[in-house]
Amino acid sequence: MGLDDASRKCLEKFVVDQTQANSVAIQLIGRLSGGAIQENYALDVEIHGGEWSGNHTWVLRTDAPSSVQVSMSRAHEFAVLNAAYQSGVTVPQPLWYCEDENVIGTCFYLMQRVNGVADSRALVRADWSNAQRKHFVRRMGRELATIHAIDVSKFNLDFLPSPQPSPAQARINQYRGYLDNLPDPHPVLEWGLRWLEINASTGSDTVFCHCDYRTGNIMVDNVELTGILDWEFAGLSDPLEDIAWYCARCWRFGQNHYQAGGIGQREDFYRAYAERSGRVVDNEQVTYWEVMAAVRWAVIALQQTQRHLSGEQESLELALTGRIVPEMEYDILQMTQPV
Amino acid sequence: MNNRPHAAELLNTARETLKSLVNDLPREKQYEALMVLNAMAIAAREMKNADEANLELESLRELYEIDEHDESSLVKLNRRFVIDIREHNFDDDSDVYNFLVEIVNRKLQVSNPKYLKGQK
């Protein structure tokens, strides 16, 4: 989508219909960074008449034309975002979903634009005091507890698959399937998956999870969280999966001394999560899910590298992604030593 | 045959030249240049560790007690290895674990030696 004049006019008409306005003028500000699968456009919107009369800053989110990797559909993502918003999670307010491909050529939805930037590398290198770091990771802990409290039955999220026979085993099976589709064998990842199978906990909770909760997927404005983004992997899982994904070494961007997202202390994050959720975080179980996190990122990295190697999308960045896999393998082995 | 500078030396020299140019590039291009520098460094280190694949094959043969004249390739042996791991044949096996650690350490020496020291 380039949002040419014709699409823009159709989009204005769509907004007129939704808002019962007299007129709507939309200005395309530009494409926002992030996501090879989805495209996000910043829009400035001027509405005359009706309840929405005034100036607005919105984001239009749609699929990239070349998108191949199927994650969640935009319709489902909109439903998830709406559930999160209604449940008090810090997310951009979702506005309308449009299924009609005649409007801009593909389905899309509109949401409010939030202030701040999503730049993980800059974020972990920010010159924050210890108090600011604590404040921030506590907020991330509370926010995650709010996400885990989303009542799926209340928001028609029945399309989210229920992990069987357990969240952990469902992941193990899924990642083995991904590995089977790759051309080369990967012994360390198989070792990690077998260790996960042997060491799986017998009882676990299953709740609504974000499933990509990390420093790269948040908007931050001046030490304040302004939005949690990228809900396309959301689903039902063990709450520890999100906690471990946030703390895993692969998402600290080199800031190893700040184990909570490369920003703050793990204990502060855990404590704030426990205070709001009532769930005490068992560090040993988090380690289990950090092994899972390392396997997951390694498998995704291998898939991305394969896109480069197969010629589907030649890119130095994708090529180099293949060379970070030993880092995750190292982490897996550090955590899975035989006793 | 005198073909100095060798490939790795050439890459390193080319790398130093590129490095001196990075700051002159517009900001949005610097990230790409840093990726090129990283790729060149990995390639140069790999050239110096060219026998890595042989070492891995040797260790795998040892693990499976395979005769050195057997022509099993590294990929073929690794395929057998992953099936054995998945089928519970190496559960909690310290020898297998130590072998995997050795392989990963060698790979990291090429792709990112700093990672082994706990740095990025």
mmCIF file of C-alpha atoms in Angstrom, chain B residues 3-111:
data_model
loop_
_atom_site.group_PDB
_atom_site.id
_atom_site.type_symbol
_atom_site.label_atom_id
_atom_site.label_comp_id
_atom_site.label_asym_id
_atom_site.label_seq_id
_atom_site.Cartn_x
_atom_site.Cartn_y
_atom_site.Cartn_z
ATOM 1 C CA ASN B 3 49.919 -15.162 -1.912
ATOM 2 C CA ARG B 4 50.331 -12.855 1.047
ATOM 3 C CA PRO B 5 48.365 -11.010 2.169
ATOM 4 C CA HIS B 6 46.125 -14.048 2.719
ATOM 5 C CA ALA B 7 42.375 -13.797 2.363
ATOM 6 C CA ALA B 8 41.852 -13.157 6.089
ATOM 7 C CA GLU B 9 44.557 -10.499 6.133
ATOM 8 C CA LEU B 10 43.006 -8.797 3.121
ATOM 9 C CA LEU B 11 39.606 -8.822 4.753
ATOM 10 C CA ASN B 12 40.993 -7.321 7.940
ATOM 11 C CA THR B 13 42.801 -4.569 6.050
ATOM 12 C CA ALA B 14 39.680 -3.818 4.011
ATOM 13 C CA ARG B 15 37.773 -3.755 7.278
ATOM 14 C CA GLU B 16 40.095 -1.162 8.806
ATOM 15 C CA THR B 17 39.620 1.028 5.735
ATOM 16 C CA LEU B 18 35.851 0.753 5.894
ATOM 17 C CA LYS B 19 35.937 1.453 9.630
ATOM 18 C CA SER B 20 37.674 4.770 9.004
ATOM 19 C CA LEU B 21 34.860 5.757 6.644
ATOM 20 C CA VAL B 22 31.907 4.905 8.879
ATOM 21 C CA ASN B 23 31.732 8.242 10.644
ATOM 22 C CA ASP B 24 31.626 10.064 7.303
ATOM 23 C CA LEU B 25 28.468 8.200 6.303
ATOM 24 C CA PRO B 26 25.022 9.659 6.930
ATOM 25 C CA ARG B 27 23.597 8.388 10.216
ATOM 26 C CA GLU B 28 20.989 6.121 8.655
ATOM 27 C CA LYS B 29 23.676 4.340 6.617
ATOM 28 C CA GLN B 30 26.029 3.757 9.532
ATOM 29 C CA TYR B 31 24.081 0.766 10.838
ATOM 30 C CA GLU B 32 24.420 -0.959 7.481
ATOM 31 C CA ALA B 33 28.140 -0.243 7.388
ATOM 32 C CA LEU B 34 28.501 -1.708 10.878
ATOM 33 C CA MET B 35 26.737 -4.843 9.674
ATOM 34 C CA VAL B 36 29.219 -5.081 6.773
ATOM 35 C CA LEU B 37 32.103 -4.696 9.239
ATOM 36 C CA ASN B 38 30.662 -7.450 11.406
ATOM 37 C CA ALA B 39 30.168 -9.790 8.435
ATOM 38 C CA MET B 40 33.767 -9.187 7.301
ATOM 39 C CA ALA B 41 35.115 -9.863 10.802
ATOM 40 C CA ILE B 42 33.195 -13.150 11.024
ATOM 41 C CA ALA B 43 34.401 -14.202 7.578
ATOM 42 C CA ALA B 44 38.026 -13.398 8.473
ATOM 43 C CA ARG B 45 37.816 -15.358 11.730
ATOM 44 C CA GLU B 46 36.216 -18.286 9.946
ATOM 45 C CA MET B 47 39.068 -18.412 7.442
ATOM 46 C CA LYS B 48 41.510 -18.730 10.311
ATOM 47 C CA ASN B 49 39.416 -21.553 11.791
ATOM 48 C CA ALA B 50 38.936 -23.403 8.522
ATOM 49 C CA ASP B 51 39.394 -26.794 10.144
ATOM 50 C CA GLU B 52 36.374 -26.261 12.431
ATOM 51 C CA ALA B 53 34.096 -28.546 10.405
ATOM 52 C CA ASN B 54 36.770 -31.270 10.445
ATOM 53 C CA LEU B 55 37.087 -31.036 14.208
ATOM 54 C CA GLU B 56 33.320 -31.338 14.587
ATOM 55 C CA LEU B 57 33.242 -34.367 12.294
ATOM 56 C CA GLU B 58 36.124 -35.953 14.214
ATOM 57 C CA SER B 59 34.375 -35.432 17.558
ATOM 58 C CA LEU B 60 31.118 -36.854 16.215
ATOM 59 C CA ARG B 61 32.931 -39.916 14.879
ATOM 60 C CA GLU B 62 34.499 -40.368 18.271
ATOM 61 C CA LEU B 63 31.110 -40.102 19.940
ATOM 62 C CA TYR B 64 29.673 -42.775 17.661
ATOM 63 C CA GLU B 65 32.904 -44.800 17.639
ATOM 64 C CA ILE B 66 33.027 -44.683 13.867
ATOM 65 C CA ASP B 67 36.147 -45.679 12.005
ATOM 66 C CA GLU B 68 38.030 -42.758 10.459
ATOM 67 C CA HIS B 69 37.842 -44.430 7.037
ATOM 68 C CA ASP B 70 34.062 -44.401 7.120
ATOM 69 C CA GLU B 71 32.796 -41.769 4.720
ATOM 70 C CA SER B 72 29.912 -40.473 6.794
ATOM 71 C CA SER B 73 29.529 -36.748 6.183
ATOM 72 C CA LEU B 74 29.065 -34.191 8.924
ATOM 73 C CA VAL B 75 25.453 -33.487 7.929
ATOM 74 C CA LYS B 76 24.638 -37.199 7.817
ATOM 75 C CA LEU B 77 26.113 -37.811 11.266
ATOM 76 C CA ASN B 78 24.397 -34.731 12.659
ATOM 77 C CA ARG B 79 21.077 -36.053 11.349
ATOM 78 C CA ARG B 80 21.611 -39.285 13.194
ATOM 79 C CA PHE B 81 22.671 -37.296 16.250
ATOM 80 C CA VAL B 82 19.506 -35.156 16.410
ATOM 81 C CA ILE B 83 17.283 -38.215 16.026
ATOM 82 C CA ASP B 84 19.121 -39.913 18.878
ATOM 83 C CA ILE B 85 18.718 -36.846 21.086
ATOM 84 C CA ARG B 86 15.006 -36.615 20.305
ATOM 85 C CA GLU B 87 14.495 -40.325 20.888
ATOM 86 C CA HIS B 88 15.855 -40.127 24.450
ATOM 87 C CA ASN B 89 19.140 -41.916 23.691
ATOM 88 C CA PHE B 90 21.302 -39.177 25.192
ATOM 89 C CA ASP B 91 19.217 -37.945 28.135
ATOM 90 C CA ASP B 92 21.439 -36.325 30.776
ATOM 91 C CA ASP B 93 24.515 -37.657 28.981
ATOM 92 C CA SER B 94 27.529 -35.661 30.169
ATOM 93 C CA ASP B 95 29.720 -36.697 27.233
ATOM 94 C CA VAL B 96 27.148 -35.469 24.755
ATOM 95 C CA TYR B 97 26.685 -32.290 26.747
ATOM 96 C CA ASN B 98 30.432 -31.613 26.812
ATOM 97 C CA PHE B 99 30.643 -32.272 23.099
ATOM 98 C CA LEU B 100 27.868 -29.742 22.429
ATOM 99 C CA VAL B 101 29.575 -27.158 24.645
ATOM 100 C CA GLU B 102 32.801 -27.644 22.708
ATOM 101 C CA ILE B 103 31.040 -27.183 19.354
ATOM 102 C CA VAL B 104 29.190 -24.055 20.469
ATOM 103 C CA ASN B 105 32.314 -22.519 21.976
ATOM 104 C CA ARG B 106 34.106 -23.039 18.684
ATOM 105 C CA LYS B 107 31.234 -21.474 16.749
ATOM 106 C CA LEU B 108 31.208 -18.483 19.085
ATOM 107 C CA GLN B 109 34.961 -18.026 18.664
ATOM 108 C CA VAL B 110 34.102 -17.296 15.046
ATOM 109 C CA SER B 111 30.779 -15.474 15.210
#
